[in-house]
XYZ file of C-alpha atoms in Angstrom:
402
model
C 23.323 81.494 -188.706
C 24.940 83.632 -191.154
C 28.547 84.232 -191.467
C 30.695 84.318 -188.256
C 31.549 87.851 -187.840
C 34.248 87.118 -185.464
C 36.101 84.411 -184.565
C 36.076 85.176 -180.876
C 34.013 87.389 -178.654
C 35.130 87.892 -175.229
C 33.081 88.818 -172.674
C 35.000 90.577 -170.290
C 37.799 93.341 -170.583
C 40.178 92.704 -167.495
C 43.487 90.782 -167.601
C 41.856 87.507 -168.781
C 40.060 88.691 -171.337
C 42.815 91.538 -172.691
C 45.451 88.983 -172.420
C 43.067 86.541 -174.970
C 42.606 89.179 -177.292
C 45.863 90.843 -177.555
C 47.552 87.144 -177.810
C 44.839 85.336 -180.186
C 45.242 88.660 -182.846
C 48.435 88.127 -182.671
C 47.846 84.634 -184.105
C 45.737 86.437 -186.645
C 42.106 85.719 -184.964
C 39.622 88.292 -185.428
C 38.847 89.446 -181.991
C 35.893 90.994 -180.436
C 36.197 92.414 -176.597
C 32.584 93.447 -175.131
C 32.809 95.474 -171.718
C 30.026 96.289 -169.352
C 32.283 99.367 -167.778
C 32.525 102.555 -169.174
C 36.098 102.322 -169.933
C 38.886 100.040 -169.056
C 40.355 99.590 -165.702
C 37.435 102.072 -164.447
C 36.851 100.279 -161.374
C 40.115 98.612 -159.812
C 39.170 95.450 -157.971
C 42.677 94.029 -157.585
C 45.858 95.709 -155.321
C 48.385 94.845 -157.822
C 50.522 92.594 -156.423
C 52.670 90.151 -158.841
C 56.604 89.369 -159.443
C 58.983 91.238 -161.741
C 60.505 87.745 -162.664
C 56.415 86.912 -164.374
C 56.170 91.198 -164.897
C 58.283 90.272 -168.815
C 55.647 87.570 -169.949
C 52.970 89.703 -168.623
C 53.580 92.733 -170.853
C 53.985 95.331 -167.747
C 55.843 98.352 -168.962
C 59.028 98.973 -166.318
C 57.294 102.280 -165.660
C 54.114 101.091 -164.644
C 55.542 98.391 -161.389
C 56.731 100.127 -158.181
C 59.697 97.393 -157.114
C 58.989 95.439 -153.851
C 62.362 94.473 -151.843
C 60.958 93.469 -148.570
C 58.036 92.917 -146.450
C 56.980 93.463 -142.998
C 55.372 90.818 -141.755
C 53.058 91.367 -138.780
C 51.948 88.408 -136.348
C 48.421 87.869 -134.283
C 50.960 89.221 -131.143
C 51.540 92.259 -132.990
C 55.448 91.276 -133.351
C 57.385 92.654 -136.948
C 59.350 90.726 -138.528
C 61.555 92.603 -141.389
C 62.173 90.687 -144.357
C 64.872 91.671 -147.218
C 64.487 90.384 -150.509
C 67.663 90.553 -152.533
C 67.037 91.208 -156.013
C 63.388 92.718 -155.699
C 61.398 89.942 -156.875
C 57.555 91.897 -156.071
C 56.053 94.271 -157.701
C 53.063 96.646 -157.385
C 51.440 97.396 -160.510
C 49.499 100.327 -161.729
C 46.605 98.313 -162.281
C 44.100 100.724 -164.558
C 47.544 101.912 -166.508
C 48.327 98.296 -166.955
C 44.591 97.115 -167.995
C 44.987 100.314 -170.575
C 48.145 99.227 -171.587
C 46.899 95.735 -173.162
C 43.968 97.095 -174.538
C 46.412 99.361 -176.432
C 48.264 96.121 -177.379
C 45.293 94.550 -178.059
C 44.070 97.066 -180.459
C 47.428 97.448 -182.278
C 46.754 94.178 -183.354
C 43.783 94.358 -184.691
C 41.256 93.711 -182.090
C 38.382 95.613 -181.398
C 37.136 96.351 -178.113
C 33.822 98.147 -176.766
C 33.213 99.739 -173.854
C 29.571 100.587 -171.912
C 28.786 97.160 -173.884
C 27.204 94.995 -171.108
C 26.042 91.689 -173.336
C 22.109 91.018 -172.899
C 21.719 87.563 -173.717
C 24.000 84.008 -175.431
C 22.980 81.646 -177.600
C 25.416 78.635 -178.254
C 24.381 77.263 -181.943
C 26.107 74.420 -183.449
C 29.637 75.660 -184.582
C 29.122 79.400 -183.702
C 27.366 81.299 -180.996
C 25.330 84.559 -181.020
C 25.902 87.045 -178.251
C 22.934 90.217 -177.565
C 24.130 93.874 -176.965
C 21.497 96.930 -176.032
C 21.557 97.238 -180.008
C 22.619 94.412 -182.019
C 23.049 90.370 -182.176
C 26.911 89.133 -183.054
C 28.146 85.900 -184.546
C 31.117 84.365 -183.663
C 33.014 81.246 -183.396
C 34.253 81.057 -180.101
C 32.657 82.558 -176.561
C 35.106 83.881 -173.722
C 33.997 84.329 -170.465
C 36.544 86.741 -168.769
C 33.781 88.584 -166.659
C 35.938 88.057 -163.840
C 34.323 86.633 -159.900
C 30.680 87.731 -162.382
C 31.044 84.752 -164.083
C 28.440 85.372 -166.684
C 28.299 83.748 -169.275
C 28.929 80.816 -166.848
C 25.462 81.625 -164.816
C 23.746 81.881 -167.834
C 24.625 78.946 -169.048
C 23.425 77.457 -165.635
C 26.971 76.344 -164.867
C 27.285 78.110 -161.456
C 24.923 79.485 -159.295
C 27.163 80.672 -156.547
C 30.924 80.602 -155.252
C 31.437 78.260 -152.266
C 34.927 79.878 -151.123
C 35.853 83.370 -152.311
C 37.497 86.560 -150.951
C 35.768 89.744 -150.063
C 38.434 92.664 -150.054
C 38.130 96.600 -149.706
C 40.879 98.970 -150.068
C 41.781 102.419 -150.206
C 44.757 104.017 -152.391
C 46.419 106.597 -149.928
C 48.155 109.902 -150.546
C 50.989 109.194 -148.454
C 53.906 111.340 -148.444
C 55.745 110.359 -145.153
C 55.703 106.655 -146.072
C 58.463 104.686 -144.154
C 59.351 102.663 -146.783
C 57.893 102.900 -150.497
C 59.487 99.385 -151.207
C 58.462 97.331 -148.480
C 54.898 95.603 -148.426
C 53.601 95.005 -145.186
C 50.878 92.095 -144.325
C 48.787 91.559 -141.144
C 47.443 88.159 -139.920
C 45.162 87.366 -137.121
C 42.081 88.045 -135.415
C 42.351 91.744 -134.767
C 43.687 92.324 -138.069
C 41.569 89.837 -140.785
C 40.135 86.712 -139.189
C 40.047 84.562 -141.481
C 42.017 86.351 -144.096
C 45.062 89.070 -143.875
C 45.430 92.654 -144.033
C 47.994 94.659 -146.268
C 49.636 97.353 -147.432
C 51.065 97.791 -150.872
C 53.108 100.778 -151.731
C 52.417 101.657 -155.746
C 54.987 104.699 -156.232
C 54.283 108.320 -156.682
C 53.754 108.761 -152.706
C 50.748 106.328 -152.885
C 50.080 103.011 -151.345
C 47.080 100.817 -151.347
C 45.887 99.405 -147.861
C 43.085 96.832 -147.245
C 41.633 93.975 -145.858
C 40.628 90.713 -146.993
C 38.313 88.002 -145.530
C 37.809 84.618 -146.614
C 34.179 83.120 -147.090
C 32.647 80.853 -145.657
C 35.043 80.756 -143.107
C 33.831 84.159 -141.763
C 31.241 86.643 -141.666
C 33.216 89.727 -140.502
C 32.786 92.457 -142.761
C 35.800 93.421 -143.909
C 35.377 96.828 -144.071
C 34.518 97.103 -140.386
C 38.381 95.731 -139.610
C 40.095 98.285 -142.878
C 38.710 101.066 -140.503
C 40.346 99.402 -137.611
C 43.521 98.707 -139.336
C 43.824 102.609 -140.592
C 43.511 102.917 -137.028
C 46.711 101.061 -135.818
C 49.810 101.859 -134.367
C 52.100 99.957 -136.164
C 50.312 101.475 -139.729
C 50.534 105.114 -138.542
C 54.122 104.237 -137.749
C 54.425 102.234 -141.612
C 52.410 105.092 -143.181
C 53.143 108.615 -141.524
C 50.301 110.875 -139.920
C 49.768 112.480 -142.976
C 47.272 110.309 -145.338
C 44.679 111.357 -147.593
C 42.571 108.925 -149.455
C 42.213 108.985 -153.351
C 40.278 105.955 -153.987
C 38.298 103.472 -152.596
C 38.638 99.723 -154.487
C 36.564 96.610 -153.747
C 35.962 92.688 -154.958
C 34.809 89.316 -154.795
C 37.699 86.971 -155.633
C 37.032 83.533 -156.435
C 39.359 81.138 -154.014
C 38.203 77.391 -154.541
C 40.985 76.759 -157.371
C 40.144 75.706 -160.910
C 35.748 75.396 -161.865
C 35.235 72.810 -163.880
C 33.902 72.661 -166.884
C 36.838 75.534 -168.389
C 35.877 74.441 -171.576
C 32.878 73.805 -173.375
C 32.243 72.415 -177.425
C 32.761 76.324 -178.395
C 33.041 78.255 -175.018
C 35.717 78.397 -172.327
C 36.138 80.340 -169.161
C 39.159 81.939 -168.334
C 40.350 84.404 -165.720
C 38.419 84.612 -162.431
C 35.417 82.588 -164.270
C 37.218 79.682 -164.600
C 39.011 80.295 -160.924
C 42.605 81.031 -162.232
C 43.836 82.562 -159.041
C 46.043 81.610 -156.095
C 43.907 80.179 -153.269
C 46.590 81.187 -151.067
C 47.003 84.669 -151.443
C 44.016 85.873 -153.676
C 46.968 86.970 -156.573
C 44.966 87.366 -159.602
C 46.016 89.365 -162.057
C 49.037 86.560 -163.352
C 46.874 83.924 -163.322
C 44.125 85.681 -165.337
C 46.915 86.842 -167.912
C 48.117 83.076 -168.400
C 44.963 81.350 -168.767
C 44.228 84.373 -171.065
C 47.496 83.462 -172.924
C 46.702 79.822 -173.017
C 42.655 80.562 -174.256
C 44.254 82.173 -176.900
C 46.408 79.232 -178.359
C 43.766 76.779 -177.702
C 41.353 79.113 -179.860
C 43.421 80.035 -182.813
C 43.946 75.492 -183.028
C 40.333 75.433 -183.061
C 39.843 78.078 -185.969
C 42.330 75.910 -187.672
C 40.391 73.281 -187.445
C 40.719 71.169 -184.564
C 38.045 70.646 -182.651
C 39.327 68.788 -179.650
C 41.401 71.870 -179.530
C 39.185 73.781 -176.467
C 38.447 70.511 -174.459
C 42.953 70.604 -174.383
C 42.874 73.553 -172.953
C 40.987 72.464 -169.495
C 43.108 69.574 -169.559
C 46.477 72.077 -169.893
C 44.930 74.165 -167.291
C 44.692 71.413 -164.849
C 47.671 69.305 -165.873
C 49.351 73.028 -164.957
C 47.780 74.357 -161.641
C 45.297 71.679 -160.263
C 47.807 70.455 -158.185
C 49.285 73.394 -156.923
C 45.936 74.537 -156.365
C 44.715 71.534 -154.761
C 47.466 71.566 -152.029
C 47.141 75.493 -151.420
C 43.260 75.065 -150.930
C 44.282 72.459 -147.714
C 47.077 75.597 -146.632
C 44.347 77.912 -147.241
C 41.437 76.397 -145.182
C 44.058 75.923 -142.525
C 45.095 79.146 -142.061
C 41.663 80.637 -142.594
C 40.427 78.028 -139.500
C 43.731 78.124 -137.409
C 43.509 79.768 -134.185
C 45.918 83.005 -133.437
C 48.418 81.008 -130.997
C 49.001 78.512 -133.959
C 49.041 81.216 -136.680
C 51.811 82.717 -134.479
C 53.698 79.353 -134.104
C 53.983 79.275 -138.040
C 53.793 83.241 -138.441
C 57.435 83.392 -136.505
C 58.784 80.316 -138.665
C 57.940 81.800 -141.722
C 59.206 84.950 -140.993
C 63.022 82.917 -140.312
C 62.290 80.847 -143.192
C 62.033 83.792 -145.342
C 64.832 85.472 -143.896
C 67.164 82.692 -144.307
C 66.391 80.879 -147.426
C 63.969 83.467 -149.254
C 63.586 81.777 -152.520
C 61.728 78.856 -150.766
C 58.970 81.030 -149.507
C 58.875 82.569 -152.736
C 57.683 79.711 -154.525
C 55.366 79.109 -151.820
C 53.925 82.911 -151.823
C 53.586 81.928 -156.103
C 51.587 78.794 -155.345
C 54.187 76.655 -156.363
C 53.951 74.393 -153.373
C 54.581 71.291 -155.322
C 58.372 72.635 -156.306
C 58.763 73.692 -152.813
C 57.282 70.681 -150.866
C 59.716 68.732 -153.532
C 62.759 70.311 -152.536
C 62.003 70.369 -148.650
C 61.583 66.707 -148.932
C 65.516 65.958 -149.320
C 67.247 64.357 -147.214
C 69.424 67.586 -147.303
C 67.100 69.881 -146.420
C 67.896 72.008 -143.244
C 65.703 71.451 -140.307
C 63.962 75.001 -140.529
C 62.932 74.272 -143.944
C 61.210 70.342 -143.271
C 58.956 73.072 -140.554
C 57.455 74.314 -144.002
C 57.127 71.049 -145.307
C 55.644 69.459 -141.944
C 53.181 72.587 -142.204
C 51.828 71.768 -145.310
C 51.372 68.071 -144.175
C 49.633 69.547 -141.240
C 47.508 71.766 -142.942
C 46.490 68.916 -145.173
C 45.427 66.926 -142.414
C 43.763 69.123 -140.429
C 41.539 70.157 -143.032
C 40.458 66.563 -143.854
């Protein structure tokens, strides 16, 4: 192999792999970002949901997050529950705005990014790799796989042959100009709504919101786009939405939900984003996840062109030491409440629903997959009775997925 051309080439140009290259050139590492699309954030696959306290470390411009400040949460029963959050800790993000955003961060720093570029072929070969385009063969140092729930460079290295729990969602983005609320989020659970996953709607500013369904796999085979047509249908979101609704767009995805893949790393390759499964199994919230472990490649590869080699191997270790946990314990909640019947879901719909109400920082933590911190503190001694219901779910939910 001839010289390295670059010291990283990233496969991929979503969140994982734009967060990698706009943090690694900042550490001065000569970045390469190959995308299949024809432009960045062509096709949306995610609904934008995140929280303004992450939106700083994130990069998202003010301008580009429609503030959340409650949620309507819908039971299997069909009963609302209005929830107020205080200082408007949710956001919905212009997603394509946002994707175009770091790639304009990326760039100002010096890396270079390629559209229409789907990669042909890999080659790992001692210290550097080789990666095929349509036209040419590239050297680098380090490969990135942030191809998102495609995985890649992953399948081609024979690392995965197919996902064993992940999300199928569709969505439309809705002209809506009689919404009732343009800060409030509503979600559906249940078997008329999403069995085995949830239903939403996401107002994103600008008279538009973003409504969909998500189911979870294996756990069912409804098609999910069978139930969106349904849900469009309903009362209660003619009443949320107005009569008067037009749709724009129509978004769709696979979402990896079985928590962290192992390997993440390789000698010279990791896997970041939806290839290594950075994402909530709870809720299917991706984009945060994808940034950090983009964030995180990036320090672990610019230690590596410094010369440690060890450096790469850290970063799966980080990555677990981090989220495997967390992720571990929200696989058991998810399983549970992809397999619980409606009349339980309703038991622990309704307690959620005070929970939030009363203590809404709790469920918070929960809804960010920090169920360590949260099981922690409902542990106390002190703890009032509604809140040891959360923490006697998740010790249900543990066991009855055993």
């Amino acid at each position: 192999m001839g010289t390295h051309v670059y010291d990283a080439i990233v496969v991929g140009g979503g969140p994982a792999g734009l967060s990698f290259a706009t943090n690694a050139a900042r550490k001065g590492l000569k970045v390469l970002v190959l995308e299949r699309d024809p432009g960045i954030g062509v096709f949306v696959r995610s609904s934008g949901g995140t929280w303004t306290e992450e939106a700083q470390l994130m990069e998202i411009p003010r301008e580009l997050m429609n503030i959340i400040r409650g949620a309507r949460l819908v039971t299997p029963k069909g009963r609302i529950h209005d929830i107020y959050m205080r200082r408007g800790e949710g956001a919905v993000i212009d997603v394509r705005r946002y994707y175009q955003h770091l790639a304009e961060v990326a760039s100002s720093h010096g890396a270079e990014i390629r559209v229409a570029s789907p990669v042909r072929d890999i080659a790992i070969k001692g210290e550097g790799v080789q990666v095929s385009t349509l036209n040419e063969i590239i050297d680098g140092r380090i490969l990135v796989d942030a191809s998102g729930s495609w995985a890649w460079v992953r399948r081609r290295l024979r690392l995965l042959r197919s996902w064993s729990r992940y999300g199928v969602g569709v969505e439309y983005e809705l002209y809506a100009p009689q919404p009732e609320q343009e800060d409030t989020v509503l979600i559906a659970v249940g078997s008329e709504f999403a069995p085995g996953g949830y239903a939403w709607i996401f107002p994103c500013g600008d008279r538009r919101v973003r409504i969909g369904v998500g189911i979870l796999r294996p756990y069912s085979p409804e098609d999910p786009m069978r139930y969106l047509q349904r849900f469009l249908r309903h009362r209660i979101v003619k009443e949320f939405l107005g009569s008067r609704v037009s749709p724009l767009e129509f978004h769709a995805g696979v979402f990896p939900a079985q928590g962290l893949i192992a390997p993440l790393a390789l000698d010279n390759v990791i896997f970041i984003g939806d290839a290594g499964g950075f994402g909530s199994p709870l809720l299917g919230e991706g984009i945060r996840f994808a940034y950090m472990s983009g964030a995180w490649g990036a320090e672990a590869a610019a230690q590596y062109i410094e010369g440690d080699p060890a450096a790469l191997k850290m970063f799966e270790k980080s990555a677990e030491h981090r989220l495997g946990l967390n992720f571990a314990v929200a696989l058991k909640l998810q399983e549970f409440v992809a397999k619980a019947p409606d009349h339980v879901l309703e038991k622990y719909s309704e307690a959620i629903a005070e929970m939030a109400r009363r203590y809404p920082e709790v469920v918070i933590s929960l809804l960010k997959t920090d169920v360590l911190g949260v099981a922690k503190r409902l542990s106390l001694p002190s703890a009032p009775s509604i809140l040891k219901k959360l923490a006697e779910l998740i010790k249900y939910a543990t066991r009855f997925t055993r």
